mmCIF file of C-alpha atoms in Angstrom:
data_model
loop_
_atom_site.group_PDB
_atom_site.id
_atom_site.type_symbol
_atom_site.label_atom_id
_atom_site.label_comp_id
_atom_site.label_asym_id
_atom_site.label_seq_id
_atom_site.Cartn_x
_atom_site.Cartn_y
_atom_site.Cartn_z
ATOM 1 C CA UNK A 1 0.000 0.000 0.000
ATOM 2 C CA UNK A 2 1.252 3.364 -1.138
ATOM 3 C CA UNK A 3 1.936 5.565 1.805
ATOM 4 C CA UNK A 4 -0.061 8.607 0.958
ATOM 5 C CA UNK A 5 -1.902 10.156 -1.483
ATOM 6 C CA UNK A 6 -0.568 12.924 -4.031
ATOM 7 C CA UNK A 7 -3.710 14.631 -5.658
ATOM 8 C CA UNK A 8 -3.120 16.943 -8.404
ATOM 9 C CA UNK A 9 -5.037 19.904 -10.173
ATOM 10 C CA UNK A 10 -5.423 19.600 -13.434
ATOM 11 C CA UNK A 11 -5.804 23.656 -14.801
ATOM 12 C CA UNK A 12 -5.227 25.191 -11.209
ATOM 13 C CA UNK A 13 -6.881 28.922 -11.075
ATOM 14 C CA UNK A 14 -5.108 29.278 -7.685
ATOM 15 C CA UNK A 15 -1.716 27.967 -6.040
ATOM 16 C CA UNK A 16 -4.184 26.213 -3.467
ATOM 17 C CA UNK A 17 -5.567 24.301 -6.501
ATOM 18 C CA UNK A 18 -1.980 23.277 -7.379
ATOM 19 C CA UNK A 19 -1.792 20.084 -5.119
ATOM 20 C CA UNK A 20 -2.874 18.412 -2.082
ATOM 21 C CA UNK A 21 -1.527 15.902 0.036
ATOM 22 C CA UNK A 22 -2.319 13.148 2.693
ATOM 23 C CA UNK A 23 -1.274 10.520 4.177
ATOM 24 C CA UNK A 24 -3.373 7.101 3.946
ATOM 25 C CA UNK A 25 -4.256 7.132 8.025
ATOM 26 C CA UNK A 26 -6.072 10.947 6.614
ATOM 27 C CA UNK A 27 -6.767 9.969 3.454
ATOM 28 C CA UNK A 28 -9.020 7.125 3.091
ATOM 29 C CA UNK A 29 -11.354 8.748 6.147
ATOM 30 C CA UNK A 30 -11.610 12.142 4.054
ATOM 31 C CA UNK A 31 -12.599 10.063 0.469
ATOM 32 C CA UNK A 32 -14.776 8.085 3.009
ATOM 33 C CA UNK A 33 -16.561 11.080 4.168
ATOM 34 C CA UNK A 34 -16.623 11.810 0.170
ATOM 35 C CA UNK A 35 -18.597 9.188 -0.729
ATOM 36 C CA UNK A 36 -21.172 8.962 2.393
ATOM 37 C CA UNK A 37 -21.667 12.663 1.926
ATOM 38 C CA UNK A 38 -22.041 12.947 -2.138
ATOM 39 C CA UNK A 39 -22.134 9.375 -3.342
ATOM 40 C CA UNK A 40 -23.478 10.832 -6.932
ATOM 41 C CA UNK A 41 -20.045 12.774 -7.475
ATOM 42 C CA UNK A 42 -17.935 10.423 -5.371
ATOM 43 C CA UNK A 43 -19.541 7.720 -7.513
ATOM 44 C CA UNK A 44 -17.451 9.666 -10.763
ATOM 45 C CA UNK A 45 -14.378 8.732 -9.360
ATOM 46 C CA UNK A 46 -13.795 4.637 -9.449
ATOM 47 C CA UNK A 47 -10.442 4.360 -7.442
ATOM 48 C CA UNK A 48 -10.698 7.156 -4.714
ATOM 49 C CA UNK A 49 -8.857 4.862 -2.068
ATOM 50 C CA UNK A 50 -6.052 4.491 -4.704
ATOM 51 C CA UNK A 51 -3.667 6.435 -6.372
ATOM 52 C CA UNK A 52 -3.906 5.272 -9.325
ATOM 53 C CA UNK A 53 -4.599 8.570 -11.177
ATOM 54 C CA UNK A 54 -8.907 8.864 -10.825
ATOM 55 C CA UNK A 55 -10.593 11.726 -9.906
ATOM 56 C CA UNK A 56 -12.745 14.276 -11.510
ATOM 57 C CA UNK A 57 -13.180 16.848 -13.791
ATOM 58 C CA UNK A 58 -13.362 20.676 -13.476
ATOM 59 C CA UNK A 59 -17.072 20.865 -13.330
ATOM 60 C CA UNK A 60 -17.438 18.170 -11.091
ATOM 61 C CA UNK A 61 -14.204 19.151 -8.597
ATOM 62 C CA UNK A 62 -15.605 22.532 -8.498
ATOM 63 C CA UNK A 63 -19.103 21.560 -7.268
ATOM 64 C CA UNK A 64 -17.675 19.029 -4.734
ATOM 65 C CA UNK A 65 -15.762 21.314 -3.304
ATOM 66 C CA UNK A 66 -18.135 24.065 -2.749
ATOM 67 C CA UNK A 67 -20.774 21.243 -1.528
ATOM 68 C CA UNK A 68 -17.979 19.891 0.823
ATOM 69 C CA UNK A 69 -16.986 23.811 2.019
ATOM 70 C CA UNK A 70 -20.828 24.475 3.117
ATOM 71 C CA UNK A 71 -21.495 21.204 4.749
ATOM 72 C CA UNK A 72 -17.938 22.177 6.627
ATOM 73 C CA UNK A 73 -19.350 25.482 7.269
ATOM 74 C CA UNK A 74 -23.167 24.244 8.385
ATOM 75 C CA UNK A 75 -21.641 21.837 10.752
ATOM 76 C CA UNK A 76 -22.273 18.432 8.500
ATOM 77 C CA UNK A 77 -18.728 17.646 8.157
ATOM 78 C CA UNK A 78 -17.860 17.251 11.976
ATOM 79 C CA UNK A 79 -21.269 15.676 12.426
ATOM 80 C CA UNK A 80 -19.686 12.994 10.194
ATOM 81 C CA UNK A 81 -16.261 13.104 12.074
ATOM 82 C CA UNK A 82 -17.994 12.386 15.776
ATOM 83 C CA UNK A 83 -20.328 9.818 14.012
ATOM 84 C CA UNK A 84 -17.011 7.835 12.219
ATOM 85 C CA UNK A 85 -15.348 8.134 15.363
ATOM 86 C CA UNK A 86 -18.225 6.772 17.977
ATOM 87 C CA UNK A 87 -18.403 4.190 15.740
ATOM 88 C CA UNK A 88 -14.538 3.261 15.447
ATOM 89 C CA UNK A 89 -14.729 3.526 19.199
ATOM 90 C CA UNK A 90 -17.118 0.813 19.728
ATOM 91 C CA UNK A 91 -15.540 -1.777 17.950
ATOM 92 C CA UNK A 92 -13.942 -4.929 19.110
ATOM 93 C CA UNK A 93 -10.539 -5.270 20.288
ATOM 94 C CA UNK A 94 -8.729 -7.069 17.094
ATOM 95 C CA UNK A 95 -6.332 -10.058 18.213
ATOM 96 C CA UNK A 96 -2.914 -9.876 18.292
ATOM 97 C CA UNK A 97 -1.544 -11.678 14.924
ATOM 98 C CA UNK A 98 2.017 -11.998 16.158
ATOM 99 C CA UNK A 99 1.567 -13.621 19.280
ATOM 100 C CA UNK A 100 -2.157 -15.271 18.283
ATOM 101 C CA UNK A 101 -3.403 -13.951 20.832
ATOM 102 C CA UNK A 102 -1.805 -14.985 23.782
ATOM 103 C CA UNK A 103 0.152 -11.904 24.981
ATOM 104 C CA UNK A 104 3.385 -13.676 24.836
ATOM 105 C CA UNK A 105 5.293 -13.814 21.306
ATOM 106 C CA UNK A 106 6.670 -17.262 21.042
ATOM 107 C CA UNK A 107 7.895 -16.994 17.202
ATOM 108 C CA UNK A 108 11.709 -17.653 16.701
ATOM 109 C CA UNK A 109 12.210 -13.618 16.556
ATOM 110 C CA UNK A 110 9.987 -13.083 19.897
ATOM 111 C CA UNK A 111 12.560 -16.133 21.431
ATOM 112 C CA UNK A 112 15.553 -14.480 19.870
ATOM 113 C CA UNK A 113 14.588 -11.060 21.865
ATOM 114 C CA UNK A 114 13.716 -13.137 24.993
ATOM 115 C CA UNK A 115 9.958 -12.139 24.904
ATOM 116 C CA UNK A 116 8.649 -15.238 25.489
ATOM 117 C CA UNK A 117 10.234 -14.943 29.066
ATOM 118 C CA UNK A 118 10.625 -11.274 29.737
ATOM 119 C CA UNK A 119 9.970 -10.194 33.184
ATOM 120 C CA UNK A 120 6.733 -8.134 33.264
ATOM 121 C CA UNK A 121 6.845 -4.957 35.440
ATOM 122 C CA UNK A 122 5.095 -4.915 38.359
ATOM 123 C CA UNK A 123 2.361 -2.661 36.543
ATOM 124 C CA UNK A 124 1.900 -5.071 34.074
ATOM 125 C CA UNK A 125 1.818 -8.172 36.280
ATOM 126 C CA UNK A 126 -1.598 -6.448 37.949
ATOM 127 C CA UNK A 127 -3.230 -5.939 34.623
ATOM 128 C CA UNK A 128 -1.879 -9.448 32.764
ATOM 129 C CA UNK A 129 -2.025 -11.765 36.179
ATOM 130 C CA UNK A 130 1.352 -13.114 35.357
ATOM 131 C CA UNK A 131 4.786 -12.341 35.949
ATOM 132 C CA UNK A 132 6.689 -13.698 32.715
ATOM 133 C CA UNK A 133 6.138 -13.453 29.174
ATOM 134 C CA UNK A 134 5.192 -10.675 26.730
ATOM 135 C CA UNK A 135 4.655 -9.543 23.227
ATOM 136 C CA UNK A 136 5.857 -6.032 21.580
ATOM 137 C CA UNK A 137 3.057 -6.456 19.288
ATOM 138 C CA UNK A 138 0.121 -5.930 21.788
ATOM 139 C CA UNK A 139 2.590 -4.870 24.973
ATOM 140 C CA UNK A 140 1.578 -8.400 26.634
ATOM 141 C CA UNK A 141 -2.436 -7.653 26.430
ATOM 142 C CA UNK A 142 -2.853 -10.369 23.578
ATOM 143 C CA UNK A 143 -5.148 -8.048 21.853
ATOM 144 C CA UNK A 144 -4.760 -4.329 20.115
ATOM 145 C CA UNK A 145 -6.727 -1.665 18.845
ATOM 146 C CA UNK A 146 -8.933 -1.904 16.010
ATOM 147 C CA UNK A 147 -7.267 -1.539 12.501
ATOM 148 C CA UNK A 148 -9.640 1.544 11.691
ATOM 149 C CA UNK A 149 -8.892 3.835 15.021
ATOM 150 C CA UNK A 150 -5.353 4.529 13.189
ATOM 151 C CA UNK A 151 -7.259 6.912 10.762
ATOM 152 C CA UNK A 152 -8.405 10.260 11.698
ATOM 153 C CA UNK A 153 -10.073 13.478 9.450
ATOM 154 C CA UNK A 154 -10.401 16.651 11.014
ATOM 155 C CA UNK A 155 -12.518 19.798 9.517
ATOM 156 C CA UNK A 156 -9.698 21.496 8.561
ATOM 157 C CA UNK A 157 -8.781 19.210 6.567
ATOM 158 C CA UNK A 158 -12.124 18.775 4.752
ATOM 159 C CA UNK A 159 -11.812 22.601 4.826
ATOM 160 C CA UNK A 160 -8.158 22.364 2.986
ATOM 161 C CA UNK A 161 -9.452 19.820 0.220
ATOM 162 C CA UNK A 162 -12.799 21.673 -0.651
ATOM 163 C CA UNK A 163 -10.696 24.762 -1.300
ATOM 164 C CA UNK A 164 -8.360 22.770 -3.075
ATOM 165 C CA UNK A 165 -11.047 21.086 -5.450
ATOM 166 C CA UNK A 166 -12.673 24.388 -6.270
ATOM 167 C CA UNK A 167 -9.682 25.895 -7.499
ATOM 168 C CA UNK A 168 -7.869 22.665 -9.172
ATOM 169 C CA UNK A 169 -9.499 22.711 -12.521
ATOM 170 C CA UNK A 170 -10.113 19.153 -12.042
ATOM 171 C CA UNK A 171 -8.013 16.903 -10.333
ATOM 172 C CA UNK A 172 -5.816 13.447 -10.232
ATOM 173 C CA UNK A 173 -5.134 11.697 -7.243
ATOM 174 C CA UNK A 174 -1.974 9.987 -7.783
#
């Protein structure tokens, strides 16, 4: 997976229409909010989670960025935001892959750095109930955080890509 997302204007009328930029933990939550918020103009562009060169044309860019700046301004965008993020909240705790689980990584590298029968600090021996054994994947707990609570979108930033689409003359997100 490509680390971020380079998105290009394609007859800029302003230097903010020149280019924007985000990483994927920002990205894929502010094409998400895209498509749940205009799915007819999101809909244009096939491969928003990709770079792969998609995304719209001056026409379109231009109205989805002024639609995107008002529901900023009339309070729809962080509506969305604290929706997305109650939601990511209440998910399940994913399990650990690298120690299956367990809380102690028992794989030849977890053996190699002595995890398998690293002392536990007194802290952790209250929360795990045991003295020995641990896992730098999950810090011992066997479980982690939810893939999705790594991504985040803030209004400024839906702020900083409406102006950018309604000054890019279209745009590619490479």
């Amino acid at each position: 997976m490509d680390m971020g997302m380079d998105v290009y204007g394609k007859k800029p009328t302003a230097e903010v229409g020149e280019y924007f930029r985000r990483n994927v933990w920002g990205w894929h939550p502010l094409w998400g909010m895209i498509e749940d918020m205009f799915p007819e103009l999101a809909s244009k562009v096939e491969e928003g989670h990709t770079n792969s060169g998609d995304g719209l044309n001056a026409v379109d860019s231009e109205l989805m960025g002024t639609l995107l700046a008002e529901a900023a301004k009339d309070g729809r965008v962080a509506l969305w935001i604290k929706e997305r993020n109650e939601a990511v909240s209440e998910l399940p705790m994913d399990e650990c892959r690298i120690c299956e689980g367990t809380g102690i990584r028992t794989d030849d590298v977890g053996r190699n750095m002595g995890q398998h029968d690293k002392a536990l600090s007194p802290e952790q021996v209250i929360v795990l109930g045991r003295e020995f054994g641990w896992c730098n994947g999950c810090d011992g707990n066997g479980e982690k955080e939810p893939w999705e609570s790594h991504y985040s979108v803030g209004v400024e930033c839906a702020i900083e890509f409406a102006d950018f689409m309604s000054a890019s003359g279209g745009f590619e997100i490479c």
